[in-house]
Structures are given as structure tokens and as C-alpha cells.
Tab-separated table of N, CA and C in Angstrom:
chain	number	residue	atom	x	y	z
A	2	UNK	N	-29.380	-130.969	113.879
A	2	UNK	CA	-29.302	-131.837	112.731
A	2	UNK	C	-27.838	-132.005	112.334
A	3	UNK	N	-27.518	-133.216	111.916
A	3	UNK	CA	-26.171	-133.525	111.439
A	3	UNK	C	-26.275	-133.986	109.994
A	4	UNK	N	-25.405	-133.439	109.154
A	4	UNK	CA	-25.313	-133.853	107.758
A	4	UNK	C	-23.944	-134.465	107.555
A	5	UNK	N	-23.941	-135.601	106.871
A	5	UNK	CA	-22.686	-136.323	106.660
A	5	UNK	C	-22.598	-136.773	105.206
A	6	UNK	N	-21.413	-136.651	104.639
A	6	UNK	CA	-21.115	-137.258	103.347
A	6	UNK	C	-20.332	-138.522	103.653
A	7	UNK	N	-20.856	-139.656	103.222
A	7	UNK	CA	-20.233	-140.956	103.462
A	7	UNK	C	-19.731	-141.473	102.123
A	8	UNK	N	-18.444	-141.791	102.060
A	8	UNK	CA	-17.836	-142.186	100.798
A	8	UNK	C	-16.722	-143.197	101.027
A	9	UNK	N	-16.350	-143.884	99.968
A	9	UNK	CA	-15.261	-144.868	100.047
A	9	UNK	C	-14.045	-144.313	99.330
A	10	UNK	N	-12.891	-144.482	99.945
A	10	UNK	CA	-11.638	-144.048	99.332
A	10	UNK	C	-11.249	-142.655	99.795
A	11	UNK	N	-9.972	-142.385	99.682
A	11	UNK	CA	-9.444	-141.105	100.147
A	11	UNK	C	-9.281	-140.147	98.969
A	12	UNK	N	-8.941	-138.915	99.303
A	12	UNK	CA	-8.634	-137.917	98.279
A	12	UNK	C	-7.153	-138.008	97.948
A	13	UNK	N	-6.847	-138.176	96.675
A	13	UNK	CA	-5.455	-138.312	96.250
A	13	UNK	C	-4.836	-136.997	95.802
A	14	UNK	N	-5.634	-135.952	95.715
A	14	UNK	CA	-5.140	-134.677	95.219
A	14	UNK	C	-5.239	-133.624	96.319
A	15	UNK	N	-4.096	-133.093	96.770
A	15	UNK	CA	-4.121	-132.109	97.864
A	15	UNK	C	-4.987	-130.884	97.562
A	16	UNK	N	-4.992	-130.413	96.320
A	16	UNK	CA	-5.770	-129.217	96.006
A	16	UNK	C	-7.273	-129.472	96.163
A	17	UNK	N	-7.713	-130.696	95.896
A	17	UNK	CA	-9.128	-131.020	96.091
A	17	UNK	C	-9.441	-131.106	97.581
A	18	UNK	N	-8.550	-131.712	98.343
A	18	UNK	CA	-8.752	-131.795	99.796
A	18	UNK	C	-8.822	-130.394	100.404
A	19	UNK	N	-7.974	-129.484	99.918
A	19	UNK	CA	-8.017	-128.099	100.405
A	19	UNK	C	-9.372	-127.461	100.110
A	20	UNK	N	-9.893	-127.701	98.909
A	20	UNK	CA	-11.200	-127.157	98.545
A	20	UNK	C	-12.309	-127.724	99.408
A	21	UNK	N	-12.252	-129.025	99.659
A	21	UNK	CA	-13.263	-129.664	100.503
A	21	UNK	C	-13.209	-129.084	101.916
A	22	UNK	N	-12.010	-128.906	102.447
A	22	UNK	CA	-11.870	-128.319	103.781
A	22	UNK	C	-12.376	-126.877	103.810
A	23	UNK	N	-12.087	-126.138	102.745
A	23	UNK	CA	-12.546	-124.751	102.620
A	23	UNK	C	-14.060	-124.678	102.784
A	24	UNK	N	-14.789	-125.504	102.028
A	24	UNK	CA	-16.250	-125.478	102.101
A	24	UNK	C	-16.774	-126.125	103.381
A	25	UNK	N	-16.130	-127.166	103.848
A	25	UNK	CA	-16.582	-127.826	105.081
A	25	UNK	C	-16.569	-126.862	106.262
A	26	UNK	N	-15.511	-126.084	106.381
A	26	UNK	CA	-15.436	-125.097	107.469
A	26	UNK	C	-16.578	-124.099	107.382
A	27	UNK	N	-16.894	-123.667	106.189
A	27	UNK	CA	-17.968	-122.698	106.006
A	27	UNK	C	-19.346	-123.312	106.260
A	28	UNK	N	-19.539	-124.549	105.813
A	28	UNK	CA	-20.819	-125.238	106.056
A	28	UNK	C	-21.072	-125.360	107.553
A	29	UNK	N	-20.012	-125.645	108.298
A	29	UNK	CA	-20.158	-125.855	109.744
A	29	UNK	C	-20.556	-124.592	110.498
A	30	UNK	N	-20.531	-123.443	109.846
A	30	UNK	CA	-21.067	-122.224	110.461
A	30	UNK	C	-22.592	-122.269	110.494
A	31	UNK	N	-23.174	-123.106	109.630
A	31	UNK	CA	-24.631	-123.208	109.521
A	31	UNK	C	-25.189	-124.466	110.177
A	32	UNK	N	-24.455	-125.554	110.048
A	32	UNK	CA	-24.980	-126.857	110.469
A	32	UNK	C	-23.809	-127.792	110.748
A	33	UNK	N	-24.045	-128.820	111.538
A	33	UNK	CA	-23.019	-129.814	111.849
A	33	UNK	C	-22.805	-130.692	110.610
A	34	UNK	N	-21.648	-130.568	109.970
A	34	UNK	CA	-21.343	-131.290	108.733
A	34	UNK	C	-20.006	-131.996	108.866
A	35	UNK	N	-19.956	-133.218	108.353
A	35	UNK	CA	-18.688	-133.952	108.324
A	35	UNK	C	-18.652	-134.856	107.098
A	36	UNK	N	-17.446	-135.264	106.768
A	36	UNK	CA	-17.237	-136.232	105.686
A	36	UNK	C	-16.533	-137.428	106.298
A	37	UNK	N	-17.070	-138.608	106.029
A	37	UNK	CA	-16.432	-139.842	106.490
A	37	UNK	C	-15.942	-140.609	105.281
A	38	UNK	N	-14.641	-140.833	105.258
A	38	UNK	CA	-14.004	-141.591	104.187
A	38	UNK	C	-13.783	-143.014	104.687
A	39	UNK	N	-14.534	-143.957	104.162
A	39	UNK	CA	-14.338	-145.350	104.544
A	39	UNK	C	-13.167	-145.903	103.750
A	40	UNK	N	-12.363	-146.768	104.364
A	40	UNK	CA	-11.197	-147.294	103.651
A	40	UNK	C	-11.613	-148.143	102.450
A	41	UNK	N	-10.848	-148.001	101.395
A	41	UNK	CA	-11.076	-148.781	100.178
A	41	UNK	C	-10.226	-150.042	100.267
A	42	UNK	N	-10.854	-151.190	100.228
A	42	UNK	CA	-10.141	-152.455	100.370
A	42	UNK	C	-9.476	-152.855	99.060
A	43	UNK	N	-8.189	-153.114	99.129
A	43	UNK	CA	-7.456	-153.547	97.929
A	43	UNK	C	-7.943	-154.912	97.449
A	44	UNK	N	-8.548	-155.686	98.362
A	44	UNK	CA	-9.084	-156.997	97.988
A	44	UNK	C	-10.194	-156.869	96.947
A	45	UNK	N	-10.876	-155.732	96.936
A	45	UNK	CA	-12.019	-155.548	96.041
A	45	UNK	C	-11.620	-155.106	94.634
A	46	UNK	N	-10.375	-154.654	94.457
A	46	UNK	CA	-9.965	-154.084	93.173
A	46	UNK	C	-10.133	-155.032	91.991
A	47	UNK	N	-9.841	-156.299	92.182
A	47	UNK	CA	-9.881	-157.250	91.068
A	47	UNK	C	-11.199	-158.001	90.953
A	48	UNK	N	-12.169	-157.642	91.762
A	48	UNK	CA	-13.470	-158.319	91.714
A	48	UNK	C	-14.310	-157.765	90.567
A	49	UNK	N	-15.213	-158.587	90.042
A	49	UNK	CA	-16.169	-158.062	89.056
A	49	UNK	C	-17.000	-156.941	89.689
A	50	UNK	N	-17.465	-156.021	88.861
A	50	UNK	CA	-18.171	-154.829	89.347
A	50	UNK	C	-19.344	-155.170	90.266
A	51	UNK	N	-20.158	-156.149	89.886
A	51	UNK	CA	-21.326	-156.506	90.697
A	51	UNK	C	-20.955	-156.995	92.081
A	52	UNK	N	-19.924	-157.821	92.157
A	52	UNK	CA	-19.472	-158.339	93.457
A	52	UNK	C	-18.883	-157.210	94.296
A	53	UNK	N	-18.137	-156.336	93.647
A	53	UNK	CA	-17.541	-155.203	94.362
A	53	UNK	C	-18.642	-154.298	94.931
A	54	UNK	N	-19.678	-154.046	94.138
A	54	UNK	CA	-20.803	-153.239	94.628
A	54	UNK	C	-21.445	-153.894	95.846
A	55	UNK	N	-21.676	-155.189	95.765
A	55	UNK	CA	-22.311	-155.910	96.867
A	55	UNK	C	-21.481	-155.806	98.138
A	56	UNK	N	-20.176	-156.003	98.013
A	56	UNK	CA	-19.286	-155.930	99.187
A	56	UNK	C	-19.234	-154.508	99.759
A	57	UNK	N	-19.157	-153.523	98.866
A	57	UNK	CA	-19.131	-152.138	99.349
A	57	UNK	C	-20.462	-151.761	99.998
A	58	UNK	N	-21.580	-152.291	99.463
A	58	UNK	CA	-22.882	-152.068	100.105
A	58	UNK	C	-22.847	-152.545	101.554
A	59	UNK	N	-22.268	-153.717	101.785
A	59	UNK	CA	-22.181	-154.264	103.145
A	59	UNK	C	-21.394	-153.324	104.053
A	60	UNK	N	-20.306	-152.775	103.519
A	60	UNK	CA	-19.485	-151.837	104.295
A	60	UNK	C	-20.308	-150.597	104.642
A	61	UNK	N	-20.987	-150.045	103.648
A	61	UNK	CA	-21.809	-148.857	103.882
A	61	UNK	C	-22.924	-149.133	104.883
A	62	UNK	N	-23.619	-150.237	104.704
A	62	UNK	CA	-24.779	-150.533	105.556
A	62	UNK	C	-24.399	-150.690	107.024
A	63	UNK	N	-23.186	-151.157	107.294
A	63	UNK	CA	-22.720	-151.250	108.686
A	63	UNK	C	-22.552	-149.863	109.303
A	64	UNK	N	-22.351	-148.860	108.467
A	64	UNK	CA	-22.079	-147.500	108.955
A	64	UNK	C	-23.328	-146.631	109.077
A	65	UNK	N	-24.432	-147.070	108.493
A	65	UNK	CA	-25.654	-146.261	108.491
A	65	UNK	C	-26.535	-146.677	109.663
A	66	UNK	N	-26.728	-145.751	110.575
A	66	UNK	CA	-27.501	-146.039	111.793
A	66	UNK	C	-29.003	-145.999	111.504
A	67	UNK	N	-29.785	-146.772	112.261
A	67	UNK	CA	-31.249	-146.703	112.120
A	67	UNK	C	-31.735	-145.272	112.348
A	68	UNK	N	-32.735	-144.870	111.607
A	68	UNK	CA	-33.279	-143.523	111.738
A	68	UNK	C	-32.590	-142.486	110.869
A	69	UNK	N	-31.558	-142.897	110.157
A	69	UNK	CA	-30.836	-141.986	109.271
A	69	UNK	C	-31.644	-141.768	107.998
A	70	UNK	N	-31.703	-140.526	107.546
A	70	UNK	CA	-32.323	-140.229	106.255
A	70	UNK	C	-31.214	-140.341	105.220
A	71	UNK	N	-31.325	-141.326	104.346
A	71	UNK	CA	-30.258	-141.662	103.400
A	71	UNK	C	-30.554	-141.101	102.017
A	72	UNK	N	-29.595	-140.336	101.499
A	72	UNK	CA	-29.699	-139.767	100.156
A	72	UNK	C	-28.523	-140.292	99.343
A	73	UNK	N	-28.825	-141.021	98.295
A	73	UNK	CA	-27.800	-141.582	97.425
A	73	UNK	C	-27.436	-140.564	96.361
A	74	UNK	N	-26.146	-140.258	96.248
A	74	UNK	CA	-25.653	-139.428	95.154
A	74	UNK	C	-25.301	-140.381	94.023
A	75	UNK	N	-26.055	-140.295	92.945
A	75	UNK	CA	-25.953	-141.278	91.866
A	75	UNK	C	-26.192	-140.579	90.537
A	76	UNK	N	-25.445	-140.963	89.531
A	76	UNK	CA	-25.580	-140.306	88.227
A	76	UNK	C	-26.985	-140.447	87.636
A	77	UNK	N	-27.734	-141.452	88.076
A	77	UNK	CA	-29.097	-141.640	87.577
A	77	UNK	C	-30.155	-141.018	88.493
A	78	UNK	N	-29.699	-140.305	89.504
A	78	UNK	CA	-30.629	-139.677	90.435
A	78	UNK	C	-31.279	-138.436	89.852
A	79	UNK	N	-32.173	-137.862	90.627
A	79	UNK	CA	-32.875	-136.648	90.212
A	79	UNK	C	-31.916	-135.467	90.216
A	80	UNK	N	-31.991	-134.656	89.191
A	80	UNK	CA	-31.164	-133.457	89.126
A	80	UNK	C	-31.948	-132.270	89.649
A	81	UNK	N	-31.245	-131.397	90.354
A	81	UNK	CA	-31.864	-130.191	90.898
A	81	UNK	C	-30.977	-128.998	90.575
A	82	UNK	N	-31.594	-127.843	90.436
A	82	UNK	CA	-30.814	-126.616	90.356
A	82	UNK	C	-30.316	-126.305	91.771
A	83	UNK	N	-29.437	-125.334	91.879
A	83	UNK	CA	-28.960	-124.938	93.206
A	83	UNK	C	-30.107	-124.424	94.072
A	84	UNK	N	-31.026	-123.673	93.470
A	84	UNK	CA	-32.183	-123.173	94.227
A	84	UNK	C	-33.088	-124.315	94.673
A	85	UNK	N	-33.301	-125.288	93.802
A	85	UNK	CA	-34.126	-126.443	94.166
A	85	UNK	C	-33.461	-127.268	95.264
A	86	UNK	N	-32.135	-127.391	95.198
A	86	UNK	CA	-31.418	-128.136	96.233
A	86	UNK	C	-31.538	-127.416	97.578
A	87	UNK	N	-31.426	-126.093	97.573
A	87	UNK	CA	-31.585	-125.329	98.816
A	87	UNK	C	-32.987	-125.548	99.394
A	88	UNK	N	-33.987	-125.524	98.547
A	88	UNK	CA	-35.364	-125.760	98.990
A	88	UNK	C	-35.519	-127.178	99.547
A	89	UNK	N	-34.898	-128.137	98.890
A	89	UNK	CA	-34.911	-129.533	99.343
A	89	UNK	C	-34.294	-129.635	100.740
A	90	UNK	N	-33.168	-128.964	100.951
A	90	UNK	CA	-32.521	-128.995	102.266
A	90	UNK	C	-33.427	-128.359	103.321
A	91	UNK	N	-34.099	-127.275	102.969
A	91	UNK	CA	-35.020	-126.635	103.916
A	91	UNK	C	-36.154	-127.583	104.288
A	92	UNK	N	-36.673	-128.306	103.300
A	92	UNK	CA	-37.744	-129.271	103.572
A	92	UNK	C	-37.271	-130.358	104.533
A	93	UNK	N	-36.043	-130.837	104.339
A	93	UNK	CA	-35.505	-131.863	105.238
A	93	UNK	C	-35.371	-131.320	106.653
A	94	UNK	N	-34.914	-130.081	106.776
A	94	UNK	CA	-34.788	-129.480	108.106
A	94	UNK	C	-36.160	-129.303	108.744
A	95	UNK	N	-37.135	-128.908	107.947
A	95	UNK	CA	-38.495	-128.718	108.472
A	95	UNK	C	-39.108	-130.029	108.958
A	96	UNK	N	-38.723	-131.125	108.344
A	96	UNK	CA	-39.252	-132.438	108.746
A	96	UNK	C	-38.615	-132.941	110.043
A	97	UNK	N	-37.552	-132.295	110.473
A	97	UNK	CA	-36.946	-132.633	111.752
A	97	UNK	C	-36.010	-133.828	111.753
A	98	UNK	N	-35.454	-134.175	110.605
A	98	UNK	CA	-34.491	-135.286	110.586
A	98	UNK	C	-33.267	-134.906	111.413
A	99	UNK	N	-32.820	-135.834	112.230
A	99	UNK	CA	-31.656	-135.578	113.084
A	99	UNK	C	-30.346	-135.898	112.388
A	100	UNK	N	-30.370	-136.868	111.488
A	100	UNK	CA	-29.141	-137.298	110.823
A	100	UNK	C	-29.437	-137.570	109.351
A	101	UNK	N	-28.762	-136.830	108.491
A	101	UNK	CA	-28.912	-137.004	107.044
A	101	UNK	C	-27.565	-137.439	106.496
A	102	UNK	N	-27.572	-138.534	105.758
A	102	UNK	CA	-26.347	-139.032	105.133
A	102	UNK	C	-26.502	-138.961	103.623
A	103	UNK	N	-25.565	-138.274	102.993
A	103	UNK	CA	-25.420	-138.303	101.546
A	103	UNK	C	-24.358	-139.359	101.270
A	104	UNK	N	-24.711	-140.368	100.504
A	104	UNK	CA	-23.804	-141.484	100.257
A	104	UNK	C	-23.306	-141.432	98.823
A	105	UNK	N	-21.990	-141.490	98.664
A	105	UNK	CA	-21.356	-141.529	97.351
A	105	UNK	C	-20.639	-142.868	97.248
A	106	UNK	N	-21.105	-143.717	96.348
A	106	UNK	CA	-20.557	-145.060	96.205
A	106	UNK	C	-19.145	-145.068	95.647
A	107	UNK	N	-18.625	-146.272	95.470
A	107	UNK	CA	-17.288	-146.451	94.931
A	107	UNK	C	-17.249	-146.255	93.422
A	108	UNK	N	-16.160	-146.679	92.823
A	108	UNK	CA	-15.929	-146.474	91.391
A	108	UNK	C	-17.022	-147.080	90.513
A	109	UNK	N	-17.653	-148.152	90.980
A	109	UNK	CA	-18.695	-148.816	90.195
A	109	UNK	C	-20.096	-148.522	90.727
A	110	UNK	N	-20.205	-147.504	91.560
A	110	UNK	CA	-21.507	-147.160	92.115
A	110	UNK	C	-21.870	-148.066	93.272
A	111	UNK	N	-23.161	-148.172	93.533
A	111	UNK	CA	-23.645	-149.002	94.634
A	111	UNK	C	-24.541	-150.098	94.081
A	112	UNK	N	-24.786	-151.087	94.920
A	112	UNK	CA	-25.646	-152.197	94.537
A	112	UNK	C	-27.102	-151.932	94.879
A	113	UNK	N	-27.906	-152.940	94.662
A	113	UNK	CA	-29.354	-152.820	94.855
A	113	UNK	C	-29.756	-152.573	96.308
A	114	UNK	N	-29.006	-153.133	97.263
A	114	UNK	CA	-29.374	-152.935	98.676
A	114	UNK	C	-29.391	-151.452	99.037
A	115	UNK	N	-28.349	-150.748	98.646
A	115	UNK	CA	-28.275	-149.317	98.955
A	115	UNK	C	-29.352	-148.566	98.184
A	116	UNK	N	-29.523	-148.898	96.924
A	116	UNK	CA	-30.537	-148.208	96.111
A	116	UNK	C	-31.923	-148.369	96.717
A	117	UNK	N	-32.210	-149.541	97.253
A	117	UNK	CA	-33.520	-149.791	97.859
A	117	UNK	C	-33.685	-149.060	99.188
A	118	UNK	N	-32.597	-148.925	99.935
A	118	UNK	CA	-32.697	-148.278	101.249
A	118	UNK	C	-32.670	-146.757	101.176
A	119	UNK	N	-32.166	-146.216	100.064
A	119	UNK	CA	-32.074	-144.759	99.943
A	119	UNK	C	-33.465	-144.139	99.899
A	120	UNK	N	-33.651	-143.089	100.669
A	120	UNK	CA	-34.918	-142.360	100.669
A	120	UNK	C	-35.026	-141.449	99.453
A	121	UNK	N	-33.887	-140.963	98.981
A	121	UNK	CA	-33.821	-140.086	97.808
A	121	UNK	C	-32.579	-140.450	97.009
A	122	UNK	N	-32.634	-140.154	95.713
A	122	UNK	CA	-31.469	-140.329	94.844
A	122	UNK	C	-31.273	-139.023	94.087
A	123	UNK	N	-30.095	-138.424	94.251
A	123	UNK	CA	-29.782	-137.158	93.600
A	123	UNK	C	-28.573	-137.316	92.696
A	124	UNK	N	-28.578	-136.568	91.614
A	124	UNK	CA	-27.442	-136.522	90.701
A	124	UNK	C	-26.811	-135.140	90.791
A	125	UNK	N	-25.485	-135.095	90.848
A	125	UNK	CA	-24.796	-133.808	90.854
A	125	UNK	C	-24.750	-133.202	89.458
A	126	UNK	N	-24.765	-134.054	88.439
A	126	UNK	CA	-24.650	-133.586	87.060
A	126	UNK	C	-24.811	-134.768	86.123
A	127	UNK	N	-25.051	-134.484	84.864
A	127	UNK	CA	-25.052	-135.554	83.871
A	127	UNK	C	-23.627	-135.882	83.436
A	128	UNK	N	-22.684	-135.008	83.757
A	128	UNK	CA	-21.278	-135.294	83.491
A	128	UNK	C	-20.791	-136.385	84.433
A	129	UNK	N	-19.710	-137.040	84.059
A	129	UNK	CA	-19.037	-137.992	84.934
A	129	UNK	C	-17.815	-137.293	85.516
A	130	UNK	N	-17.657	-137.368	86.838
A	130	UNK	CA	-16.532	-136.742	87.520
A	130	UNK	C	-15.736	-137.792	88.279
A	131	UNK	N	-14.425	-137.553	88.478
A	131	UNK	CA	-13.698	-138.390	89.435
A	131	UNK	C	-14.338	-138.197	90.813
A	132	UNK	N	-14.306	-139.234	91.638
A	132	UNK	CA	-14.957	-139.159	92.951
A	132	UNK	C	-14.441	-137.999	93.794
A	133	UNK	N	-13.140	-137.749	93.732
A	133	UNK	CA	-12.581	-136.660	94.531
A	133	UNK	C	-13.220	-135.329	94.139
A	134	UNK	N	-13.351	-135.100	92.843
A	134	UNK	CA	-13.940	-133.852	92.370
A	134	UNK	C	-15.428	-133.787	92.708
A	135	UNK	N	-16.125	-134.900	92.610
A	135	UNK	CA	-17.552	-134.938	92.966
A	135	UNK	C	-17.743	-134.562	94.437
A	136	UNK	N	-16.836	-134.977	95.298
A	136	UNK	CA	-16.928	-134.612	96.721
A	136	UNK	C	-16.821	-133.098	96.895
A	137	UNK	N	-15.888	-132.505	96.169
A	137	UNK	CA	-15.705	-131.054	96.233
A	137	UNK	C	-16.939	-130.331	95.694
A	138	UNK	N	-17.462	-130.797	94.572
A	138	UNK	CA	-18.664	-130.186	93.993
A	138	UNK	C	-19.828	-130.289	94.975
A	139	UNK	N	-19.983	-131.443	95.608
A	139	UNK	CA	-21.060	-131.601	96.586
A	139	UNK	C	-20.891	-130.611	97.741
A	140	UNK	N	-19.678	-130.504	98.276
A	140	UNK	CA	-19.440	-129.593	99.402
A	140	UNK	C	-19.771	-128.155	99.008
A	141	UNK	N	-19.376	-127.759	97.805
A	141	UNK	CA	-19.677	-126.398	97.354
A	141	UNK	C	-21.182	-126.191	97.230
A	142	UNK	N	-21.894	-127.156	96.684
A	142	UNK	CA	-23.340	-127.018	96.513
A	142	UNK	C	-24.074	-126.996	97.857
A	143	UNK	N	-23.591	-127.754	98.819
A	143	UNK	CA	-24.199	-127.722	100.148
A	143	UNK	C	-23.977	-126.351	100.790
A	144	UNK	N	-22.766	-125.827	100.660
A	144	UNK	CA	-22.486	-124.479	101.162
A	144	UNK	C	-23.389	-123.455	100.466
A	145	UNK	N	-23.490	-123.553	99.152
A	145	UNK	CA	-24.333	-122.637	98.378
A	145	UNK	C	-25.785	-122.710	98.868
A	146	UNK	N	-26.266	-123.921	99.123
A	146	UNK	CA	-27.645	-124.090	99.595
A	146	UNK	C	-27.873	-123.322	100.896
A	147	UNK	N	-26.933	-123.417	101.817
A	147	UNK	CA	-27.124	-122.735	103.099
A	147	UNK	C	-26.990	-121.222	102.971
A	148	UNK	N	-26.127	-120.749	102.067
A	148	UNK	CA	-26.070	-119.294	101.866
A	148	UNK	C	-27.374	-118.795	101.249
A	149	UNK	N	-27.965	-119.584	100.363
A	149	UNK	CA	-29.268	-119.217	99.789
A	149	UNK	C	-30.344	-119.170	100.872
A	150	UNK	N	-30.356	-120.181	101.726
A	150	UNK	CA	-31.368	-120.234	102.784
A	150	UNK	C	-31.230	-119.076	103.770
A	151	UNK	N	-30.007	-118.617	103.970
A	151	UNK	CA	-29.768	-117.511	104.907
A	151	UNK	C	-29.825	-116.148	104.219
A	152	UNK	N	-30.036	-116.142	102.882
A	152	UNK	CA	-30.109	-114.875	102.155
A	152	UNK	C	-28.775	-114.165	102.047
A	153	UNK	N	-27.699	-114.913	102.091
A	153	UNK	CA	-26.365	-114.317	102.025
A	153	UNK	C	-25.907	-114.165	100.575
A	154	UNK	N	-25.085	-113.158	100.305
A	154	UNK	CA	-24.687	-112.852	98.925
A	154	UNK	C	-23.561	-113.758	98.403
A	155	UNK	N	-23.904	-114.935	97.984
A	155	UNK	CA	-22.930	-115.861	97.386
A	155	UNK	C	-23.419	-116.289	96.013
A	156	UNK	N	-24.677	-116.683	95.939
A	156	UNK	CA	-25.278	-117.179	94.697
A	156	UNK	C	-25.792	-116.004	93.868
A	157	UNK	N	-25.574	-116.075	92.565
A	157	UNK	CA	-26.084	-115.042	91.649
A	157	UNK	C	-26.932	-115.695	90.575
A	158	UNK	N	-28.046	-115.086	90.274
A	158	UNK	CA	-28.929	-115.584	89.199
A	158	UNK	C	-28.583	-114.884	87.914
């Protein structure tokens, strides 16, 4: 199984990139994990939010292969505890999905096409985070999920 975080834009803060790399290396001890940063087009910066979402949806949809299990990371998605997220990941592995993509939209989120194609919608928190920080939080939670599944001493109740 391959798990991928698909996102638009790069990380502008070296300390966040270091944190993401820290967790990515550890996640890869359990499962094939990668992050794909799609380039952010400067042409989209001055567009109205709806048009920008539509254009970014097109970019994302070109990158999502048929048969991919798509999970949208969205502030309006379902919230899970760390234990519930670990259980969710176990269920996905049990179902035999070969490729799981967690998609994090741009600054204005995603449009209706992505929302309709997503198999699941998850929220990292009710707080609003900069995208760079949300990527780091996601990587940490994915690592935490796998340590929970393996019974390793990382998570404390």
C-alpha cells in the first residue's frame, strides 16, 4: 500500500520542512509514504476564490489515478481522535487499497469536483492552520496512527 499527501504550494519555513521530513522518515518504516507538492500557479493568485478552486481542482484531478482511494483533508470534514484515526487507517489497510491519497487543497480549499470525488472527508482540527503547519500536523498524526497500530510507546492516554 502507498499513502500520499497531495498538496499545492511549497513549504516556506525550513523548520516545518524539517519536521515533515522527521515524521516522513519514520512513517516510511511502516508503510510507503510520500508528499507531492504541486506547483502553485501565480496566474491563480488574483482570481476570485471560486475560479481558483475550479482551476486547482483540474490540477489535482490530473494527478489522481483511477482506483485511488481519495481522502479530502477539509475543515468541514469528520473529526477523529488519534485512536479513531489509527482504527480508520487499519480499516483502509484491511480493505486492501493499493493507493490512498490525502488531498489538502489550496488557500481557498477545493471545489465541488474534488468534494464529490472524495471517498472520505477528514478535518485535522476546528482550528485554522497555515497549510505548511497542517502538513506537519498531518504527518505527525499519520506517524502516531502507525505507532498505535504497532503497539509502540509513542502515544499516551
